[in-house]
PDB file of N, CA and C in Angstrom:
ATOM      1  N   MET W1176      21.801   2.039  23.051  1.00 85.00           N
ATOM      2  CA  MET W1176      21.661   2.713  21.780  1.00 85.00           C
ATOM      3  C   MET W1176      20.567   2.078  20.916  1.00 85.00           C
ATOM      4  N   TRP W1177      19.811   1.158  21.482  1.00 86.00           N
ATOM      5  CA  TRP W1177      18.733   0.528  20.725  1.00 86.00           C
ATOM      6  C   TRP W1177      17.699   1.556  20.299  1.00 86.00           C
ATOM      7  N   TYR W1178      17.520   2.587  21.113  1.00 90.00           N
ATOM      8  CA  TYR W1178      16.518   3.605  20.819  1.00 90.00           C
ATOM      9  C   TYR W1178      16.847   4.362  19.533  1.00 90.00           C
ATOM     10  N   PHE W1179      18.141   4.508  19.231  1.00 92.00           N
ATOM     11  CA  PHE W1179      18.534   5.163  17.982  1.00 92.00           C
ATOM     12  C   PHE W1179      18.054   4.344  16.788  1.00 92.00           C
ATOM     13  N   ASN W1180      18.277   3.035  16.838  1.00 94.00           N
ATOM     14  CA  ASN W1180      17.820   2.167  15.747  1.00 94.00           C
ATOM     15  C   ASN W1180      16.303   2.174  15.634  1.00 94.00           C
ATOM     16  N   TRP W1181      15.633   2.192  16.773  1.00 94.00           N
ATOM     17  CA  TRP W1181      14.173   2.174  16.781  1.00 94.00           C
ATOM     18  C   TRP W1181      13.621   3.441  16.137  1.00 94.00           C
ATOM     19  N   ILE W1182      14.130   4.601  16.546  1.00 95.00           N
ATOM     20  CA  ILE W1182      13.620   5.861  16.004  1.00 95.00           C
ATOM     21  C   ILE W1182      14.011   6.019  14.537  1.00 95.00           C
ATOM     22  N   LEU W1183      15.184   5.508  14.155  1.00 96.00           N
ATOM     23  CA  LEU W1183      15.589   5.547  12.754  1.00 96.00           C
ATOM     24  C   LEU W1183      14.651   4.677  11.907  1.00 96.00           C
ATOM     25  N   GLY W1184      14.296   3.508  12.408  1.00 96.00           N
ATOM     26  CA  GLY W1184      13.375   2.626  11.691  1.00 96.00           C
ATOM     27  C   GLY W1184      11.999   3.244  11.532  1.00 96.00           C
ATOM     28  N   ILE W1185      11.501   3.858  12.590  1.00 97.00           N
ATOM     29  CA  ILE W1185      10.194   4.526  12.522  1.00 97.00           C
ATOM     30  C   ILE W1185      10.240   5.665  11.498  1.00 97.00           C
ATOM     31  N   GLY W1186      11.319   6.430  11.527  1.00 96.00           N
ATOM     32  CA  GLY W1186      11.461   7.539  10.575  1.00 96.00           C
ATOM     33  C   GLY W1186      11.501   7.062   9.136  1.00 96.00           C
ATOM     34  N   LEU W1187      12.236   5.993   8.879  1.00 98.00           N
ATOM     35  CA  LEU W1187      12.312   5.459   7.515  1.00 98.00           C
ATOM     36  C   LEU W1187      10.967   4.891   7.062  1.00 98.00           C
ATOM     37  N   ALA W1188      10.261   4.232   7.971  1.00 98.00           N
ATOM     38  CA  ALA W1188       8.943   3.696   7.621  1.00 98.00           C
ATOM     39  C   ALA W1188       7.970   4.830   7.296  1.00 98.00           C
ATOM     40  N   LEU W1189       7.999   5.883   8.088  1.00 98.00           N
ATOM     41  CA  LEU W1189       7.128   7.030   7.813  1.00 98.00           C
ATOM     42  C   LEU W1189       7.494   7.708   6.499  1.00 98.00           C
ATOM     43  N   ALA W1190       8.779   7.837   6.234  1.00 98.00           N
ATOM     44  CA  ALA W1190       9.213   8.447   4.973  1.00 98.00           C
ATOM     45  C   ALA W1190       8.740   7.620   3.787  1.00 98.00           C
ATOM     46  N   ALA W1191       8.865   6.298   3.880  1.00 98.00           N
ATOM     47  CA  ALA W1191       8.412   5.430   2.789  1.00 98.00           C
ATOM     48  C   ALA W1191       6.904   5.560   2.585  1.00 98.00           C
ATOM     49  N   ALA W1192       6.150   5.637   3.678  1.00 98.00           N
ATOM     50  CA  ALA W1192       4.695   5.768   3.571  1.00 98.00           C
ATOM     51  C   ALA W1192       4.309   7.099   2.931  1.00 98.00           C
ATOM     52  N   ILE W1193       4.968   8.167   3.329  1.00 98.00           N
ATOM     53  CA  ILE W1193       4.655   9.486   2.778  1.00 98.00           C
ATOM     54  C   ILE W1193       4.997   9.549   1.293  1.00 98.00           C
ATOM     55  N   ILE W1194       6.149   9.000   0.914  1.00 98.00           N
ATOM     56  CA  ILE W1194       6.535   8.988  -0.501  1.00 98.00           C
ATOM     57  C   ILE W1194       5.552   8.153  -1.310  1.00 98.00           C
ATOM     58  N   ASN W1195       5.097   7.040  -0.757  1.00 96.00           N
ATOM     59  CA  ASN W1195       4.130   6.190  -1.450  1.00 96.00           C
ATOM     60  C   ASN W1195       2.818   6.937  -1.694  1.00 96.00           C
ATOM     61  N   VAL W1196       2.333   7.646  -0.691  1.00 96.00           N
ATOM     62  CA  VAL W1196       1.086   8.405  -0.843  1.00 96.00           C
ATOM     63  C   VAL W1196       1.254   9.524  -1.866  1.00 96.00           C
ATOM     64  N   MET W1197       2.393  10.218  -1.828  1.00 97.00           N
ATOM     65  CA  MET W1197       2.633  11.292  -2.795  1.00 97.00           C
ATOM     66  C   MET W1197       2.697  10.743  -4.213  1.00 97.00           C
ATOM     67  N   TRP W1198       3.318   9.585  -4.394  1.00 95.00           N
ATOM     68  CA  TRP W1198       3.404   8.958  -5.717  1.00 95.00           C
ATOM     69  C   TRP W1198       2.010   8.574  -6.216  1.00 95.00           C
ATOM     70  N   LEU W1199       1.200   7.987  -5.335  1.00 91.00           N
ATOM     71  CA  LEU W1199      -0.145   7.586  -5.725  1.00 91.00           C
ATOM     72  C   LEU W1199      -0.989   8.801  -6.103  1.00 91.00           C
ATOM     73  N   GLU W1200      -0.921   9.850  -5.305  1.00 93.00           N
ATOM     74  CA  GLU W1200      -1.681  11.062  -5.609  1.00 93.00           C
ATOM     75  C   GLU W1200      -1.215  11.698  -6.918  1.00 93.00           C
ATOM     76  N   ALA W1201       0.081  11.656  -7.189  1.00 94.00           N
ATOM     77  CA  ALA W1201       0.590  12.202  -8.449  1.00 94.00           C
ATOM     78  C   ALA W1201       0.061  11.398  -9.629  1.00 94.00           C
ATOM     79  N   ASN W1202      -0.021  10.081  -9.480  1.00 92.00           N
ATOM     80  CA  ASN W1202      -0.567   9.254 -10.557  1.00 92.00           C
ATOM     81  C   ASN W1202      -2.029   9.590 -10.818  1.00 92.00           C
ATOM     82  N   TYR W1203      -2.792   9.840  -9.762  1.00 90.00           N
ATOM     83  CA  TYR W1203      -4.184  10.247  -9.946  1.00 90.00           C
ATOM     84  C   TYR W1203      -4.255  11.619 -10.613  1.00 90.00           C
ATOM     85  N   ALA W1204      -3.412  12.542 -10.185  1.00 91.00           N
ATOM     86  CA  ALA W1204      -3.458  13.915 -10.693  1.00 91.00           C
ATOM     87  C   ALA W1204      -3.100  13.993 -12.171  1.00 91.00           C
ATOM     88  N   PHE W1205      -2.163  13.180 -12.621  1.00 91.00           N
ATOM     89  CA  PHE W1205      -1.719  13.242 -14.011  1.00 91.00           C
ATOM     90  C   PHE W1205      -2.453  12.254 -14.906  1.00 91.00           C
ATOM     91  N   GLY W1206      -3.471  11.588 -14.371  1.00 87.00           N
ATOM     92  CA  GLY W1206      -4.316  10.739 -15.188  1.00 87.00           C
ATOM     93  C   GLY W1206      -3.736   9.384 -15.539  1.00 87.00           C
ATOM     94  N   GLU W1207      -2.670   8.973 -14.877  1.00 86.00           N
ATOM     95  CA  GLU W1207      -2.088   7.659 -15.155  1.00 86.00           C
ATOM     96  C   GLU W1207      -2.880   6.538 -14.483  1.00 86.00           C
ATOM     97  N   ARG W1208      -3.695   6.900 -13.512  1.00 86.00           N
ATOM     98  CA  ARG W1208      -4.455   5.913 -12.760  1.00 86.00           C
ATOM     99  C   ARG W1208      -5.793   6.542 -12.399  1.00 86.00           C
ATOM    100  N   ASP W1209      -6.846   5.720 -12.376  1.00 88.00           N
ATOM    101  CA  ASP W1209      -8.127   6.243 -11.927  1.00 88.00           C
ATOM    102  C   ASP W1209      -8.616   5.433 -10.735  1.00 88.00           C
ATOM    103  N   GLU W1210      -9.469   6.073  -9.952  1.00 87.00           N
ATOM    104  CA  GLU W1210      -9.894   5.490  -8.685  1.00 87.00           C
ATOM    105  C   GLU W1210     -10.702   4.212  -8.881  1.00 87.00           C
ATOM    106  N   ALA W1211     -11.517   4.153  -9.913  1.00 90.00           N
ATOM    107  CA  ALA W1211     -12.339   2.966 -10.158  1.00 90.00           C
ATOM    108  C   ALA W1211     -11.470   1.744 -10.449  1.00 90.00           C
ATOM    109  N   ALA W1212     -10.426   1.918 -11.248  1.00 88.00           N
ATOM    110  CA  ALA W1212      -9.531   0.797 -11.566  1.00 88.00           C
ATOM    111  C   ALA W1212      -8.793   0.325 -10.323  1.00 88.00           C
ATOM    112  N   THR W1213      -8.369   1.267  -9.491  1.00 88.00           N
ATOM    113  CA  THR W1213      -7.679   0.901  -8.254  1.00 88.00           C
ATOM    114  C   THR W1213      -8.613   0.129  -7.333  1.00 88.00           C
ATOM    115  N   GLN W1214      -9.840   0.603  -7.181  1.00 93.00           N
ATOM    116  CA  GLN W1214     -10.815  -0.081  -6.324  1.00 93.00           C
ATOM    117  C   GLN W1214     -11.103  -1.480  -6.850  1.00 93.00           C
ATOM    118  N   GLU W1215     -11.209  -1.621  -8.163  1.00 94.00           N
ATOM    119  CA  GLU W1215     -11.467  -2.927  -8.771  1.00 94.00           C
ATOM    120  C   GLU W1215     -10.321  -3.897  -8.482  1.00 94.00           C
ATOM    121  N   ARG W1216      -9.087  -3.412  -8.569  1.00 93.00           N
ATOM    122  CA  ARG W1216      -7.932  -4.273  -8.287  1.00 93.00           C
ATOM    123  C   ARG W1216      -7.921  -4.718  -6.828  1.00 93.00           C
ATOM    124  N   PHE W1217      -8.264  -3.811  -5.893  1.00 94.00           N
ATOM    125  CA  PHE W1217      -8.325  -4.179  -4.482  1.00 94.00           C
ATOM    126  C   PHE W1217      -9.409  -5.222  -4.230  1.00 94.00           C
ATOM    127  N   GLU W1218     -10.564  -5.052  -4.847  1.00 96.00           N
ATOM    128  CA  GLU W1218     -11.650  -6.017  -4.681  1.00 96.00           C
ATOM    129  C   GLU W1218     -11.263  -7.383  -5.242  1.00 96.00           C
ATOM    130  N   GLN W1219     -10.604  -7.400  -6.393  1.00 97.00           N
ATOM    131  CA  GLN W1219     -10.164  -8.655  -6.990  1.00 97.00           C
ATOM    132  C   GLN W1219      -9.142  -9.344  -6.089  1.00 97.00           C
ATOM    133  N   ALA W1220      -8.209  -8.584  -5.546  1.00 96.00           N
ATOM    134  CA  ALA W1220      -7.204  -9.163  -4.648  1.00 96.00           C
ATOM    135  C   ALA W1220      -7.860  -9.700  -3.384  1.00 96.00           C
ATOM    136  N   ARG W1221      -8.871  -9.003  -2.873  1.00 96.00           N
ATOM    137  CA  ARG W1221      -9.578  -9.463  -1.675  1.00 96.00           C
ATOM    138  C   ARG W1221     -10.292 -10.783  -1.951  1.00 96.00           C
ATOM    139  N   GLN W1222     -10.925 -10.898  -3.110  1.00 96.00           N
ATOM    140  CA  GLN W1222     -11.609 -12.142  -3.464  1.00 96.00           C
ATOM    141  C   GLN W1222     -10.620 -13.287  -3.626  1.00 96.00           C
ATOM    142  N   GLU W1223      -9.488 -13.030  -4.280  1.00 96.00           N
ATOM    143  CA  GLU W1223      -8.474 -14.072  -4.453  1.00 96.00           C
ATOM    144  C   GLU W1223      -7.923 -14.518  -3.108  1.00 96.00           C
ATOM    145  N   TYR W1224      -7.712 -13.577  -2.197  1.00 95.00           N
ATOM    146  CA  TYR W1224      -7.219 -13.920  -0.869  1.00 95.00           C
ATOM    147  C   TYR W1224      -8.235 -14.770  -0.114  1.00 95.00           C
ATOM    148  N   ALA W1225      -9.511 -14.396  -0.199  1.00 94.00           N
ATOM    149  CA  ALA W1225     -10.557 -15.160   0.484  1.00 94.00           C
ATOM    150  C   ALA W1225     -10.645 -16.578  -0.075  1.00 94.00           C
ATOM    151  N   GLU W1226     -10.524 -16.721  -1.392  1.00 94.00           N
ATOM    152  CA  GLU W1226     -10.563 -18.051  -2.003  1.00 94.00           C
ATOM    153  C   GLU W1226      -9.362 -18.885  -1.579  1.00 94.00           C
ATOM    154  N   THR W1227      -8.195 -18.273  -1.527  1.00 92.00           N
ATOM    155  CA  THR W1227      -6.986 -18.985  -1.107  1.00 92.00           C
ATOM    156  C   THR W1227      -7.093 -19.409   0.349  1.00 92.00           C
ATOM    157  N   LYS W1228      -7.588 -18.521   1.189  1.00 88.00           N
ATOM    158  CA  LYS W1228      -7.733 -18.831   2.611  1.00 88.00           C
ATOM    159  C   LYS W1228      -8.746 -19.950   2.818  1.00 88.00           C
ATOM    160  N   LYS W1229      -9.842 -19.903   2.058  1.00 87.00           N
ATOM    161  CA  LYS W1229     -10.871 -20.931   2.166  1.00 87.00           C
ATOM    162  C   LYS W1229     -10.327 -22.282   1.702  1.00 87.00           C
ATOM    163  N   ARG W1230      -9.533 -22.265   0.643  1.00 86.00           N
ATOM    164  CA  ARG W1230      -8.975 -23.493   0.096  1.00 86.00           C
ATOM    165  C   ARG W1230      -7.940 -24.111   1.041  1.00 86.00           C
ATOM    166  N   ASP W1231      -7.168 -23.276   1.731  1.00 81.00           N
ATOM    167  CA  ASP W1231      -6.105 -23.771   2.605  1.00 81.00           C
ATOM    168  C   ASP W1231      -6.619 -24.307   3.933  1.00 81.00           C
ATOM    169  N   THR W1232      -7.839 -23.961   4.327  1.00 74.00           N
ATOM    170  CA  THR W1232      -8.339 -24.448   5.619  1.00 74.00           C
ATOM    171  C   THR W1232      -9.162 -25.688   5.485  1.00 74.00           C
TER     172      THR W1232
END
């Protein structure tokens, strides 16, 4: 019965991903978030991660 748990897990992961995308698109559509601010946050997080990785090695 491991396959039941496996397929249930895949289904829940896909459902969470789809809901996340729908929520993000709704935020863009209603003006609560803009693409430039989101891109800036991703770039800032990438730089912080690179600095942390460089510092830890």
